[in-house]
Short mmCIF file of C-alpha atoms in Angstrom, two decimals:
data_model
loop_
_atom_site.label_atom_id
_atom_site.label_comp_id
_atom_site.label_asym_id
_atom_site.label_seq_id
_atom_site.Cartn_x
_atom_site.Cartn_y
_atom_site.Cartn_z
CA MET P 504 -13.94 29.77 30.38
CA THR P 505 -13.90 27.22 27.50
CA ILE P 506 -16.88 26.41 25.31
CA ARG P 507 -17.13 22.86 26.65
CA THR P 508 -17.13 24.11 30.26
CA THR P 509 -19.90 26.58 29.44
CA LEU P 510 -22.05 23.91 27.76
CA LEU P 511 -21.66 21.35 30.51
CA GLY P 512 -22.29 23.97 33.20
CA ALA P 513 -25.43 25.17 31.46
CA ALA P 514 -26.69 21.61 31.10
CA ALA P 515 -26.26 20.93 34.80
CA ALA P 516 -27.82 24.23 35.86
CA ILE P 517 -30.91 23.95 33.69
CA ALA P 518 -31.49 20.30 34.59
CA ILE P 519 -31.52 21.33 38.28
CA VAL P 520 -33.49 24.57 37.99
CA VAL P 521 -36.16 23.64 35.44
CA PRO P 522 -38.87 21.44 37.01
CA ALA P 523 -40.27 18.51 35.08
CA ALA P 524 -43.48 20.44 34.46
CA ALA P 525 -44.34 19.12 31.03
CA PHE P 526 -43.60 15.73 29.65
CA ALA P 527 -42.87 14.32 26.22
CA ASP P 528 -44.14 11.14 24.66
CA GLU P 529 -42.10 8.03 25.43
CA GLY P 530 -40.55 5.44 23.13
CA PHE P 531 -37.67 4.38 20.89
CA TYR P 532 -36.51 6.65 18.09
CA LEU P 533 -34.12 6.94 15.13
CA GLY P 534 -32.51 10.15 13.92
CA ALA P 535 -30.25 11.55 11.22
CA ASN P 536 -28.35 14.86 10.92
CA LEU P 537 -26.46 16.64 8.11
CA GLY P 538 -24.47 19.84 8.25
CA VAL P 539 -21.07 21.51 8.43
CA ASN P 540 -18.20 21.41 10.88
CA MET P 541 -15.07 23.40 11.65
CA PRO P 542 -12.22 21.86 13.65
CA GLY P 543 -9.99 24.12 15.68
CA ASN P 544 -6.38 24.63 14.60
CA ALA P 545 -4.48 21.47 15.53
CA ASN P 546 -0.96 21.59 16.95
CA TYR P 547 1.28 18.83 15.48
CA GLU P 548 4.43 18.20 17.54
CA ASP P 549 7.40 15.85 17.31
CA SER P 550 11.03 15.86 18.46
CA THR P 551 12.03 18.42 15.78
CA GLY P 552 9.45 21.07 16.63
CA GLU P 553 5.81 21.87 16.14
CA ALA P 554 3.43 23.12 13.45
CA SER P 555 -0.18 24.33 13.27
CA VAL P 556 -2.60 22.66 10.83
CA ASP P 557 -5.62 24.72 9.79
CA THR P 558 -8.51 22.98 8.00
CA ASN P 559 -11.38 24.14 5.81
CA LEU P 560 -15.07 24.11 6.64
CA GLY P 561 -16.16 20.52 6.15
CA PHE P 562 -19.03 18.07 5.96
CA SER P 563 -20.60 16.36 8.97
CA GLY P 564 -23.21 13.62 9.12
CA ALA P 565 -24.62 11.56 11.97
CA VAL P 566 -27.17 8.85 12.74
CA SER P 567 -28.60 8.14 16.17
CA ALA P 568 -30.80 5.61 17.91
CA GLY P 569 -32.17 5.97 21.40
CA TYR P 570 -35.05 6.05 23.86
CA GLN P 571 -37.09 9.05 24.96
CA PHE P 572 -38.58 9.13 28.47
CA GLN P 573 -41.67 11.01 29.64
CA SER P 574 -39.45 12.97 32.06
CA ASN P 575 -38.04 14.97 29.08
CA TRP P 576 -34.75 13.02 29.14
CA ARG P 577 -33.56 10.90 26.25
CA VAL P 578 -30.49 8.68 25.83
CA GLN P 579 -28.97 7.68 22.52
CA ALA P 580 -26.04 6.20 20.66
CA ASP P 581 -24.62 8.79 18.24
CA LEU P 582 -22.47 7.72 15.26
CA ALA P 583 -20.96 10.72 13.43
CA ALA P 584 -18.45 11.55 10.70
CA ARG P 585 -16.53 14.83 10.26
CA ILE P 586 -14.53 15.32 7.02
CA ASN P 587 -12.17 18.29 6.54
CA SER P 588 -9.43 19.13 4.03
CA VAL P 589 -6.20 20.91 4.99
CA ASP P 590 -6.18 24.65 4.31
CA GLU P 591 -2.84 25.87 5.62
CA ILE P 592 0.12 24.67 7.70
CA THR P 593 2.48 26.96 9.59
CA GLY P 594 5.51 26.21 11.74
CA THR P 595 8.39 23.73 11.59
CA GLY P 596 8.93 22.19 8.13
CA ALA P 597 5.83 23.80 6.61
CA THR P 598 6.16 24.39 2.85
CA SER P 599 3.44 24.72 0.24
CA PRO P 600 1.62 23.18 -1.46
CA PHE P 601 -0.42 21.90 1.51
CA ASP P 602 -2.61 18.86 1.10
CA GLY P 603 -4.45 16.14 2.99
CA ASN P 604 -7.50 15.61 5.17
CA VAL P 605 -8.15 15.48 8.89
CA ASP P 606 -11.21 13.30 9.55
CA ALA P 607 -12.92 12.07 12.70
CA TYR P 608 -15.45 9.27 13.19
CA SER P 609 -17.07 9.13 16.62
CA LEU P 610 -19.40 6.79 18.51
CA LEU P 611 -20.73 8.35 21.70
CA ALA P 612 -23.42 7.69 24.27
CA ASP P 613 -25.43 10.88 24.84
CA ALA P 614 -27.85 12.04 27.53
CA ILE P 615 -30.10 14.91 26.40
CA TYR P 616 -32.66 16.97 28.35
CA GLY P 617 -35.54 18.72 26.54
CA ILE P 618 -36.61 21.97 28.22
CA PRO P 619 -40.46 22.15 28.26
CA THR P 620 -41.96 25.36 26.80
CA GLY P 621 -45.61 24.41 26.37
CA THR P 622 -45.21 24.92 22.59
CA LYS P 623 -44.07 22.83 19.63
CA PHE P 624 -40.53 24.16 20.14
CA THR P 625 -38.31 22.30 22.62
CA PRO P 626 -34.79 23.61 23.37
CA TYR P 627 -32.42 20.91 24.57
CA ILE P 628 -28.97 20.44 26.06
CA GLY P 629 -26.86 17.37 26.67
CA ALA P 630 -23.49 15.72 26.87
CA GLY P 631 -21.88 12.60 25.44
CA LEU P 632 -18.94 10.28 26.08
CA GLY P 633 -17.35 7.62 23.90
CA LEU P 634 -14.61 6.97 21.35
CA ALA P 635 -13.37 8.72 18.23
CA VAL P 636 -11.23 7.53 15.33
CA VAL P 637 -9.08 10.51 14.31
CA LYS P 638 -7.41 10.10 10.92
CA ALA P 639 -4.69 12.24 9.27
CA ARG P 640 -4.90 11.39 5.56
CA ASN P 641 -1.75 12.42 3.70
CA VAL P 642 -1.25 15.62 5.65
CA GLN P 643 1.82 16.81 3.71
CA THR P 644 4.72 19.13 4.53
CA VAL P 645 3.91 19.20 8.22
CA LEU P 646 7.06 18.95 10.38
CA GLY P 647 9.00 18.37 7.13
CA THR P 648 7.29 15.02 6.50
CA ASN P 649 3.99 13.38 5.58
CA VAL P 650 1.49 12.14 8.20
CA ASN P 651 -0.88 9.36 7.14
CA ASP P 652 -2.07 7.48 10.23
CA THR P 653 -5.06 6.80 12.49
CA ASP P 654 -5.57 6.76 16.26
CA VAL P 655 -8.51 5.74 18.44
CA VAL P 656 -9.00 8.05 21.43
CA LEU P 657 -11.48 8.95 24.15
CA ALA P 658 -14.00 11.61 23.06
CA TYR P 659 -16.63 13.75 24.74
CA GLN P 660 -19.06 16.40 23.55
CA GLY P 661 -21.48 19.10 24.64
CA ILE P 662 -24.82 19.41 22.86
CA ALA P 663 -27.31 22.27 22.45
CA GLY P 664 -30.16 22.81 20.03
CA ILE P 665 -33.86 23.28 19.45
CA GLU P 666 -36.42 20.79 18.18
CA TYR P 667 -39.77 21.36 16.46
CA ASP P 668 -42.69 18.92 16.60
CA ILE P 669 -43.77 18.37 12.99
CA SER P 670 -46.15 15.68 14.24
CA PRO P 671 -46.38 13.44 17.31
CA THR P 672 -43.79 11.13 15.71
CA TRP P 673 -41.61 13.42 13.53
CA LYS P 674 -39.23 16.02 15.05
CA ALA P 675 -37.03 18.49 13.17
CA SER P 676 -33.97 20.03 14.83
CA LEU P 677 -31.19 22.57 14.58
CA ASP P 678 -28.23 21.13 16.48
CA TYR P 679 -24.82 22.30 17.74
CA LYS P 680 -22.13 19.98 19.07
CA TYR P 681 -18.70 20.72 20.51
CA LEU P 682 -16.48 17.62 20.25
CA ARG P 683 -13.15 17.21 22.03
CA THR P 684 -10.87 14.17 22.13
CA ALA P 685 -7.84 13.00 24.04
CA ASP P 686 -4.61 13.80 22.15
CA PRO P 687 -4.16 11.49 19.12
CA LYS P 688 -0.69 10.15 18.31
CA PHE P 689 0.41 9.40 14.75
CA GLU P 690 3.44 7.82 13.16
CA ALA P 691 4.82 10.01 10.35
CA ASP P 692 6.45 8.75 7.16
CA ASN P 693 9.87 9.42 8.69
CA THR P 694 8.80 7.08 11.60
CA SER P 695 8.76 9.91 14.14
CA GLU P 696 5.90 10.04 16.64
CA VAL P 697 3.62 13.04 16.09
CA LYS P 698 1.36 14.19 18.90
CA THR P 699 -1.62 16.41 18.09
CA ASP P 700 -5.01 17.48 19.39
CA TYR P 701 -8.55 17.51 18.00
CA GLU P 702 -11.60 19.67 18.73
CA ASP P 703 -14.54 20.49 16.50
CA HIS P 704 -17.63 22.68 16.23
CA THR P 705 -20.54 21.13 14.31
CA ILE P 706 -23.86 22.64 13.20
CA THR P 707 -26.46 20.35 11.61
CA VAL P 708 -30.14 20.08 10.79
CA GLY P 709 -31.84 16.81 11.60
CA LEU P 710 -34.95 14.66 11.62
CA ARG P 711 -35.98 12.28 14.39
CA TYR P 712 -38.69 9.63 14.21
CA LEU P 713 -40.32 8.55 17.47
CA PHE P 714 -41.93 5.14 17.13
CA PRO P 715 -45.57 5.29 18.31
CA ALA P 716 -46.52 3.34 21.40
CA ALA P 717 -48.18 -0.03 20.90
CA PRO P 718 -52.00 0.17 21.06
CA ALA P 719 -53.64 -0.89 24.28
CA PRO P 720 -54.97 -4.45 24.29
CA ALA P 721 -58.63 -4.83 23.40
CA GLU P 722 -61.01 -5.13 26.32
CA PRO P 723 -62.60 -8.53 26.83
CA PRO P 724 -66.19 -8.77 25.58
CA ALA P 725 -68.87 -8.27 28.17
CA PRO P 726 -70.51 -11.48 29.38
CA ALA P 727 -73.92 -12.26 27.94
CA PRO P 728 -76.76 -11.31 30.29
CA VAL P 729 -78.36 -14.17 32.18
CA ALA P 730 -81.96 -14.12 33.30
CA GLU P 731 -82.19 -14.17 37.06
CA PRO P 732 -85.03 -14.08 39.57
CA ALA P 733 -85.97 -10.72 41.00
CA PRO P 734 -83.18 -9.74 43.39
CA PRO P 735 -83.81 -8.62 46.97
CA PRO P 736 -83.40 -4.91 47.69
CA PRO P 737 -79.68 -4.00 47.54
CA PRO P 738 -77.94 -3.27 50.84
CA SER P 739 -77.07 0.34 51.69
CA VAL P 740 -73.36 0.98 51.03
CA PRO P 741 -71.20 4.10 50.53
CA ASN P 742 -71.40 5.36 46.95
CA ASN P 743 -68.34 7.67 46.83
CA TYR P 744 -64.70 6.48 46.85
CA ILE P 745 -61.47 8.39 46.23
CA LEU P 746 -58.15 6.76 45.25
CA PHE P 747 -54.99 8.89 45.54
CA PHE P 748 -51.88 8.58 43.34
CA ASP P 749 -48.23 9.51 43.70
CA PHE P 750 -46.83 12.43 41.71
CA ASP P 751 -46.74 11.69 37.95
CA ARG P 752 -47.81 8.08 38.53
CA SER P 753 -50.77 6.04 37.35
CA ASN P 754 -50.10 2.79 39.22
CA LEU P 755 -52.25 1.82 42.21
CA SER P 756 -50.71 2.05 45.67
CA ALA P 757 -51.55 -0.54 48.32
CA ASP P 758 -54.03 1.87 49.99
CA ALA P 759 -55.66 2.73 46.66
CA ASP P 760 -55.99 -0.97 45.80
CA ARG P 761 -57.77 -1.65 49.13
CA ILE P 762 -60.22 1.19 48.50
CA LEU P 763 -60.85 -0.01 44.96
CA ALA P 764 -61.49 -3.55 46.21
CA ALA P 765 -64.07 -2.19 48.67
CA ALA P 766 -65.74 -0.13 45.92
CA ALA P 767 -65.96 -3.16 43.62
CA SER P 768 -67.36 -5.36 46.38
CA ASN P 769 -69.94 -2.75 47.46
CA ALA P 770 -70.96 -2.10 43.84
CA GLN P 771 -71.77 -5.79 43.46
CA GLN P 772 -73.60 -5.93 46.79
CA ALA P 773 -75.64 -2.81 46.00
CA ARG P 774 -76.21 -3.96 42.41
CA ALA P 775 -75.02 -0.63 41.08
CA THR P 776 -75.90 -0.20 37.41
CA THR P 777 -73.44 2.62 36.69
CA ILE P 778 -69.96 3.13 38.10
CA GLU P 779 -68.51 6.53 37.21
CA VAL P 780 -64.69 6.62 37.18
CA SER P 781 -63.17 10.11 36.79
CA GLY P 782 -59.41 10.77 36.66
CA HIS P 783 -57.81 13.96 37.99
CA THR P 784 -54.36 15.52 38.40
CA ASP P 785 -52.83 18.39 40.30
CA ARG P 786 -51.80 21.58 38.45
CA SER P 787 -48.11 20.70 38.06
CA GLY P 788 -47.50 20.16 34.36
CA SER P 789 -49.09 21.21 31.06
CA ASP P 790 -52.85 20.94 30.42
CA ARG P 791 -52.21 18.46 27.58
CA TYR P 792 -50.00 16.16 29.64
CA ASN P 793 -52.28 16.31 32.68
CA MET P 794 -55.28 15.36 30.53
CA ARG P 795 -53.40 12.26 29.29
CA LEU P 796 -52.23 11.43 32.84
CA SER P 797 -55.78 11.68 34.26
CA GLN P 798 -56.98 9.37 31.44
CA ARG P 799 -54.26 6.81 32.26
CA ARG P 800 -55.23 6.87 35.94
CA ALA P 801 -58.91 6.37 35.12
CA ASP P 802 -58.06 3.54 32.68
CA VAL P 803 -55.96 1.79 35.37
CA VAL P 804 -58.91 1.91 37.79
CA LYS P 805 -61.28 0.65 35.11
CA LYS P 806 -58.96 -2.26 34.35
CA ALA P 807 -58.80 -3.15 38.05
CA LEU P 808 -62.61 -3.04 38.34
CA LEU P 809 -62.92 -5.34 35.33
CA ALA P 810 -60.51 -7.74 37.01
CA ARG P 811 -62.80 -7.77 40.07
CA GLY P 812 -65.84 -8.79 38.07
CA ILE P 813 -67.44 -5.43 37.26
CA PRO P 814 -68.94 -5.58 33.70
CA ALA P 815 -67.41 -3.16 31.22
CA GLU P 816 -70.82 -1.70 30.20
CA GLU P 817 -71.42 -0.52 33.78
CA ILE P 818 -68.20 1.55 33.92
CA VAL P 819 -68.19 5.12 32.59
CA VAL P 820 -64.68 6.62 32.37
CA THR P 821 -63.92 10.35 32.13
CA ALA P 822 -60.71 12.38 32.35
CA ALA P 823 -60.83 15.85 33.90
CA GLY P 824 -57.10 16.65 33.85
CA GLU P 825 -56.35 19.48 36.27
CA GLY P 826 -59.75 21.13 35.71
CA SER P 827 -61.62 19.93 38.84
CA PRO P 828 -59.23 20.14 41.79
CA LEU P 829 -60.31 18.87 45.17
CA VAL P 830 -58.10 21.54 46.72
CA PRO P 831 -57.87 24.75 44.61
CA THR P 832 -54.25 25.76 43.96
CA ALA P 833 -52.25 28.06 41.72
CA ASP P 834 -50.97 26.73 38.39
CA GLY P 835 -47.83 24.60 38.75
CA VAL P 836 -48.48 23.62 42.41
CA ARG P 837 -48.20 19.95 43.40
CA GLU P 838 -51.12 18.94 45.62
CA ALA P 839 -51.46 15.31 46.69
CA GLN P 840 -55.26 15.47 47.20
CA ASN P 841 -55.78 16.53 43.58
CA ARG P 842 -53.91 13.48 42.19
CA ARG P 843 -56.88 11.16 42.39
CA VAL P 844 -59.52 8.99 40.77
CA GLN P 845 -63.08 9.32 42.08
CA ILE P 846 -65.50 6.37 41.91
CA LEU P 847 -69.26 7.00 42.17
CA LEU P 848 -71.75 4.12 42.46
CA LYS P 849 -75.18 4.76 40.95
#
């Protein structure tokens, strides 16, 4: 089984088996990597015979730009360079001294999945597809001639590595890539067509900067109080309302919006002075993520109440995460009744 088959198979298996139990922050990012690379021995072939070109350990550098999703997936454009000098040539027409470089410049679109661990370390796997410029620079005494030409070919790669959260925005990584291209074709100095192949193993260290999310818009100021005559006794209305949410969502469903509208209307009729809004999640996912998700759900409900005329000073928002389930479950269990926001009128 080849290395690329192993990488791609592992990526598919882990993406299927590992549930999206913990989620990363979301946003655009920029990254850079530096390290070493080692191409495999390349077979150069023309009508007179074939030769093997072995290269030295070389330099590799890359820059990337992409978008990270909360579902642990990220997509990016990856621009990389791999520079290697010729070490030895064997086969038809090979005579020392050997000289030249075999370089590759690639631009690929990558999809990468981060495997949640509940720690600052995140292993990841991925794959990429795009184009590579493979360049033989004065590769001498191969096939009894000199090869100095460039070809643009299809390229693909497998990716594996581990990332460490230095801060919420800075990530450090140790990265491995296996790059393979379609067979490049060169024109030698003697005008013969030379067909070869290119594969490479690259190990780099990198830094990635995740741009922080834009701050939430400021809440509108509360309206100034207006003196009013003594109101009649408020009507008796229900004081407890529960809005349910879909898995890993914070948007209001049609049913939830109807319940919220009734709660807002009854709060105004009953002249409630305090409206407690508490967000909750089920136990699928990390404590940290679930706390943020419950806060987002509660904030969405608060925003909807404000839109229905409820003053901001009357709304008290809390986030309970997975800590107060309506239906007790084991850790990691998805339970629809626990994905909720509770509204209490007081």
